[in-house]
mmCIF file of C-alpha atoms in Angstrom:
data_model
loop_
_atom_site.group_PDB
_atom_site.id
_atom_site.type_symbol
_atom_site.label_atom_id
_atom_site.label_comp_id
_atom_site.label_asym_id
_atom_site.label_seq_id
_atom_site.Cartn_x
_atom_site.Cartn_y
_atom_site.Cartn_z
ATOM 1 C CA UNK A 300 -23.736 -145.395 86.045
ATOM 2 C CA UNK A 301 -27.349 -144.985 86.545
ATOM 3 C CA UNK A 302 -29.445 -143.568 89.502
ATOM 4 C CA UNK A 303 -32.506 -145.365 91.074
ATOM 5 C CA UNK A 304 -35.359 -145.190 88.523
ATOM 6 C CA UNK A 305 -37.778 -147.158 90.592
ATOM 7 C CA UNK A 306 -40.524 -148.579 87.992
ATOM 8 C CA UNK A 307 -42.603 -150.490 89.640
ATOM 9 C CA UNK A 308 -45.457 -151.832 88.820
ATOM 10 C CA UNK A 309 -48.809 -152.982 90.851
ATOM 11 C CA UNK A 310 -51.370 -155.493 89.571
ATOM 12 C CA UNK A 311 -54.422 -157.267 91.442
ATOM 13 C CA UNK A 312 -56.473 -160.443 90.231
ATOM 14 C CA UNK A 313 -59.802 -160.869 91.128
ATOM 15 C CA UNK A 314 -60.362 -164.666 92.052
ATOM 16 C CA UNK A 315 -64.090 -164.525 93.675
ATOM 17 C CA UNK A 316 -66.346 -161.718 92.442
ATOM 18 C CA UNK A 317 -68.779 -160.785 95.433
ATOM 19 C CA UNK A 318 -72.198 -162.131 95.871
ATOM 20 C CA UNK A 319 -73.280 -163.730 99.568
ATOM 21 C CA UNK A 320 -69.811 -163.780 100.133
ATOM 22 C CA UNK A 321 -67.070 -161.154 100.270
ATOM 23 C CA UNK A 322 -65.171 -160.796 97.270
ATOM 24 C CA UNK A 323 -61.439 -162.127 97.146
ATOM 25 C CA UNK A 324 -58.763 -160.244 95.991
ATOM 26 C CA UNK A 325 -54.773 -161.237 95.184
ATOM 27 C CA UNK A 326 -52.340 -158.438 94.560
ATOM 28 C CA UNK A 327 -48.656 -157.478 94.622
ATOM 29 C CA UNK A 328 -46.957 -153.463 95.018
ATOM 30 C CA UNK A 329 -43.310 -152.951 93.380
ATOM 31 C CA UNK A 330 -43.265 -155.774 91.286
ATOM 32 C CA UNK A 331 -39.989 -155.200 88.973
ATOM 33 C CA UNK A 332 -38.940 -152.304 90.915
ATOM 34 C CA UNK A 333 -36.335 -151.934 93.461
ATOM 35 C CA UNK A 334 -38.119 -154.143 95.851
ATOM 36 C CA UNK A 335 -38.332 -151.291 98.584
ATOM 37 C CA UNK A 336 -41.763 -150.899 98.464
ATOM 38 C CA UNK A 337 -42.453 -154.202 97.603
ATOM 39 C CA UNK A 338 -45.910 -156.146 99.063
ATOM 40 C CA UNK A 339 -48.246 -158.737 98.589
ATOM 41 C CA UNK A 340 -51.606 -159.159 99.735
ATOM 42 C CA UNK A 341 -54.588 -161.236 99.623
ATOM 43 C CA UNK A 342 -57.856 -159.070 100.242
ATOM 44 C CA UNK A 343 -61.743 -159.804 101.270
ATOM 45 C CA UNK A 344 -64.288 -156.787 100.196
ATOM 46 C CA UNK A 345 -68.149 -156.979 101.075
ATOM 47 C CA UNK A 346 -70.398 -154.360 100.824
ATOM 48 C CA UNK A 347 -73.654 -154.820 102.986
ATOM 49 C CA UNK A 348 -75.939 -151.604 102.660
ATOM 50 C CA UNK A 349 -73.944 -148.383 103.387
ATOM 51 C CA UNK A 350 -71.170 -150.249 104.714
ATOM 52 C CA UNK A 351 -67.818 -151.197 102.449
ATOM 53 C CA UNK A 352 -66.008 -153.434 104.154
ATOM 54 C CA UNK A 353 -62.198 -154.783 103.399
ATOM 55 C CA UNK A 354 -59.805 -156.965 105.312
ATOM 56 C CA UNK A 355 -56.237 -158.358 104.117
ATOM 57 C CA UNK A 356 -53.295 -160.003 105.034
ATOM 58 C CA UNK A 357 -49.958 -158.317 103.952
ATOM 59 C CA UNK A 358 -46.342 -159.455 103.146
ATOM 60 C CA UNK A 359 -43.535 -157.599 102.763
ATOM 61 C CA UNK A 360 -43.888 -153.516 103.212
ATOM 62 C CA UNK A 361 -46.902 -154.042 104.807
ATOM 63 C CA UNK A 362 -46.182 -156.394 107.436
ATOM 64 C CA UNK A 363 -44.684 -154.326 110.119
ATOM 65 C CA UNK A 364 -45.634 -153.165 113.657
ATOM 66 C CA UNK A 365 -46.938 -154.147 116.612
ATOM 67 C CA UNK A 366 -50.329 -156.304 114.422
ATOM 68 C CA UNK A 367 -47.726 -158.548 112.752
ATOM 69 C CA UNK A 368 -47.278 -162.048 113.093
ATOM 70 C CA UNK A 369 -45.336 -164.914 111.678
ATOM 71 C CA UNK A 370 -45.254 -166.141 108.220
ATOM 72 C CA UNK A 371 -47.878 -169.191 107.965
ATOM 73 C CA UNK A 372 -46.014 -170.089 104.376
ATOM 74 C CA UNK A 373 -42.494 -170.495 106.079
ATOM 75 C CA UNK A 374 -44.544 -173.739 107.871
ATOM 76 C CA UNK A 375 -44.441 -175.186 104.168
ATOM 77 C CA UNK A 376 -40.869 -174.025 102.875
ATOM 78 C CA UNK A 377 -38.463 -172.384 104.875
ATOM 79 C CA UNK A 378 -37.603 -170.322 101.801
ATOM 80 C CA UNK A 379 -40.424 -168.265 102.607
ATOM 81 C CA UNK A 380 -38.527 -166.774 105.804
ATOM 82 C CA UNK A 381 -36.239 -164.970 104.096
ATOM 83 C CA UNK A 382 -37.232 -161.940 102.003
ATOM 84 C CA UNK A 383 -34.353 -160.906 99.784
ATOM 85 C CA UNK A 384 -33.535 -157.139 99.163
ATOM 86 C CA UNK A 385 -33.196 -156.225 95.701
ATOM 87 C CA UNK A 386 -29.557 -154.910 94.329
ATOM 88 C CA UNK A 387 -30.868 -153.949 91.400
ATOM 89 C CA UNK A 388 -31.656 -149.753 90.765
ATOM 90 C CA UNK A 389 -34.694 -150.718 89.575
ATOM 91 C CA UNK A 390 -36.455 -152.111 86.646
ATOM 92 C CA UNK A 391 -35.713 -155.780 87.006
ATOM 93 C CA UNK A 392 -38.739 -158.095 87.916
ATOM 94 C CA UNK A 393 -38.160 -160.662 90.302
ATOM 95 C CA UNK A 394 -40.717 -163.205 91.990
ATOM 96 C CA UNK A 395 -38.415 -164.844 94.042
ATOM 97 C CA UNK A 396 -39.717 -163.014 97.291
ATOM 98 C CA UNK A 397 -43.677 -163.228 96.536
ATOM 99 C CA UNK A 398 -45.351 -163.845 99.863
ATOM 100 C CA UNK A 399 -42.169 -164.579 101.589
ATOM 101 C CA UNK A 400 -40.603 -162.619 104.664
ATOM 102 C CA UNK A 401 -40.209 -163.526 108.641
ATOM 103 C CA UNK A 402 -43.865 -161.813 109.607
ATOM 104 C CA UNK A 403 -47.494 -161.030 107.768
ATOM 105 C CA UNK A 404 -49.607 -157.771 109.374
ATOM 106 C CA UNK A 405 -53.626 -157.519 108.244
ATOM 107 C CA UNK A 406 -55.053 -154.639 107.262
ATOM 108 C CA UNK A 407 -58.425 -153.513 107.497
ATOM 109 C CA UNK A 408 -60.986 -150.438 106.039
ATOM 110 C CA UNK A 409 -64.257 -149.758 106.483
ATOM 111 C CA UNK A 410 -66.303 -146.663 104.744
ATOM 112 C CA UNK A 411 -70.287 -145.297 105.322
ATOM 113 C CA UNK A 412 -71.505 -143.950 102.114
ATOM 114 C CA UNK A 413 -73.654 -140.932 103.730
ATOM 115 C CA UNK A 414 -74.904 -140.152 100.800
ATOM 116 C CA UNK A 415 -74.406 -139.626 97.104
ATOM 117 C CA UNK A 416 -71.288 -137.594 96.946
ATOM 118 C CA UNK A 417 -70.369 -137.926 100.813
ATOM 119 C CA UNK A 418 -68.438 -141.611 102.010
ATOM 120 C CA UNK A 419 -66.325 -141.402 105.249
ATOM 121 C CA UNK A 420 -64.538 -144.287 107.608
ATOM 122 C CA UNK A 421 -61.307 -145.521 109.159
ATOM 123 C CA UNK A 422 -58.591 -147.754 107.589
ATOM 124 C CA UNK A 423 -56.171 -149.904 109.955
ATOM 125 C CA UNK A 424 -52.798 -150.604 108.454
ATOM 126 C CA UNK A 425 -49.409 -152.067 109.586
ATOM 127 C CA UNK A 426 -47.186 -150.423 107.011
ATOM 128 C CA UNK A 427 -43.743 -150.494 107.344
ATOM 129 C CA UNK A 428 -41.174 -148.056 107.238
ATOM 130 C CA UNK A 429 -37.728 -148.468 105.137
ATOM 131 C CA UNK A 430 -34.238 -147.542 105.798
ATOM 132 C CA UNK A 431 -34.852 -145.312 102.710
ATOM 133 C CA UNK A 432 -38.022 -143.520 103.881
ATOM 134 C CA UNK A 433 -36.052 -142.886 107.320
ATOM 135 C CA UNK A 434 -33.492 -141.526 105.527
ATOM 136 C CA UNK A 435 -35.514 -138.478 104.163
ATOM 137 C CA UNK A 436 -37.190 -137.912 107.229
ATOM 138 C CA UNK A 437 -40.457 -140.157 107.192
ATOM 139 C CA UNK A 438 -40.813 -142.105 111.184
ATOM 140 C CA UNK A 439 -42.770 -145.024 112.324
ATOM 141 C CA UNK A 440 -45.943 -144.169 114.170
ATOM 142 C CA UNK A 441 -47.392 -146.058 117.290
ATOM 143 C CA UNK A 442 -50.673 -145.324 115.354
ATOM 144 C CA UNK A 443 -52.259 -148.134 112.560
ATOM 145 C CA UNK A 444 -55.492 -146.278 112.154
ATOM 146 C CA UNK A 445 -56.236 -143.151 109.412
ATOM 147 C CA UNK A 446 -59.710 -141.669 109.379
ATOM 148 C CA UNK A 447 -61.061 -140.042 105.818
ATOM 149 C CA UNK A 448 -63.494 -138.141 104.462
ATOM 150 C CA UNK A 449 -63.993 -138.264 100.883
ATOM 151 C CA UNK A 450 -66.460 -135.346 98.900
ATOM 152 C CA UNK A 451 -67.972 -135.524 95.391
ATOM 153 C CA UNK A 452 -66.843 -132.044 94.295
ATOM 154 C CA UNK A 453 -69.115 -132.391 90.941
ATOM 155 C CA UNK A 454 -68.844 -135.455 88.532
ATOM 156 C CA UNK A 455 -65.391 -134.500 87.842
ATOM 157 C CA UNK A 456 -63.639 -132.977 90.817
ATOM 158 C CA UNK A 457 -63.175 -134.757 94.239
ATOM 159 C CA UNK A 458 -61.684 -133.377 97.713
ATOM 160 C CA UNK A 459 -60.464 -136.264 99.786
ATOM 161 C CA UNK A 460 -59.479 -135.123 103.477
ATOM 162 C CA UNK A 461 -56.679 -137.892 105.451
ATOM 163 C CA UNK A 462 -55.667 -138.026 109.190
ATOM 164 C CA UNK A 463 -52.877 -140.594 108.674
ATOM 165 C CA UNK A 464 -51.875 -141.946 112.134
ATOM 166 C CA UNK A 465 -52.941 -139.580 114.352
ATOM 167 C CA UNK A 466 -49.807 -137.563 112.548
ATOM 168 C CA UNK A 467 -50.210 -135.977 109.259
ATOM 169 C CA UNK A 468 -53.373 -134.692 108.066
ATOM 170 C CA UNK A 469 -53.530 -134.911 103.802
ATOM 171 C CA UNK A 470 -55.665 -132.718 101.868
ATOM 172 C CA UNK A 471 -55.935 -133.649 98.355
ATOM 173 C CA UNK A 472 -58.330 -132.732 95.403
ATOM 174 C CA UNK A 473 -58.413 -135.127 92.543
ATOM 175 C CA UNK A 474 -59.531 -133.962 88.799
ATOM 176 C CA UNK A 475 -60.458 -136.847 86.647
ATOM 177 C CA UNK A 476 -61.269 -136.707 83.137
ATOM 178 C CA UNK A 477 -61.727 -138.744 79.410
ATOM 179 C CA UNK A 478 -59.575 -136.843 77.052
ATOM 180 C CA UNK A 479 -60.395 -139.632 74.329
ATOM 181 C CA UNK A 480 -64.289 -138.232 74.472
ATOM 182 C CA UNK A 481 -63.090 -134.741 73.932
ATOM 183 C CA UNK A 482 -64.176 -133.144 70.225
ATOM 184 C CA UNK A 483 -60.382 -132.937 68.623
ATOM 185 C CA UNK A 484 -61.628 -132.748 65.144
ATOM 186 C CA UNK A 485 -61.192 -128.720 64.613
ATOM 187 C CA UNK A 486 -58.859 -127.841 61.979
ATOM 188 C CA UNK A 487 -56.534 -124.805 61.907
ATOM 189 C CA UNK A 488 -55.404 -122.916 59.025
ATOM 190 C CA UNK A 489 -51.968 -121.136 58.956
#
């Protein structure tokens, strides 16, 4: 008698680093969770000057929406048409739906570094919605495209600023640090 303890985890291989041509990218969201948030993706990144550039094609949670269409794999199996829900609360890893599902949605982003600490841009995504997230009050938006502006704070501190959808605007500030540089070699007496 267990509740959900969703452990997912994410991983991405690197097949093509980039050089005249755009890096290429292979990834999966969820893997050995739940399989509500689960995704793949296969992802194209160039940079050219200022410019960052990244487009995808996603299965499973992010293949919904209008920008979707249908599953090029189910041409070569038609086990790739059907993407199975998991039953499981969680923690049990399962490949059996990699890549598969009725539709596919791309995904694009595309950031200007302004200058050292300043980058900005726009990301287009087709991210879909759950019976879950509905549940606790999340709805689908008309709207695929988020704007952002991210700001180097100082080397460790960054603000990051998100208009999600033409909905929800995110403000977030993000501390990162190396504890295993920090001097732990004082000693205490009692």
């Amino acid at each position: 008698t267990q509740s959900f303890k969703d452990k997912g985890f994410n991983f991405k291989v690197l097949l093509k680093r980039e050089g005249d041509m755009p890096a290429i990218a292979i990834g999966s969201y969820d893997t050995g969770g739940t399989g509500w948030f689960s995704s793949e993706y296969i992802v194209a990144s160039k940079k050219i000057k200022k410019f960052d550039l990244s487009f995808g094609i996603g299965w499973g949670k992010l293949s919904g929406g209008k920008l979707s269409f249908d599953n090029p794999f189910i041409e070569f199996d038609e086990s790739f048409k059907n993407r199975s829900k998991q039953t499981s609360l969680g923690g049990t890893f399962n490949s059996s739906y990699f890549f598969s599902g009725p539709d596919i949605a791309p995904f694009l982003s595309a950031s200007y570094q302004y200058s050292k600490d300043i980058n900005f841009g726009f990301e287009l995504d087709s991210f879909k919605l759950n019976d879950f997230e509905r549940n606790i009050g999340f709805t689908d938006s008309n709207n695929y495209i988020s704007v952002f502006l991210n700001r180097n704070i100082n080397k460790k501190t960054k603000l990051k600023i998100t208009y999600e959808r033409a909905e929800e605007l995110n403000i977030s500030l993000e501390f990162n640090d190396n504890f295993a540089q920090k001097n732990n070699s004082k000693t205490y007496k009692e």
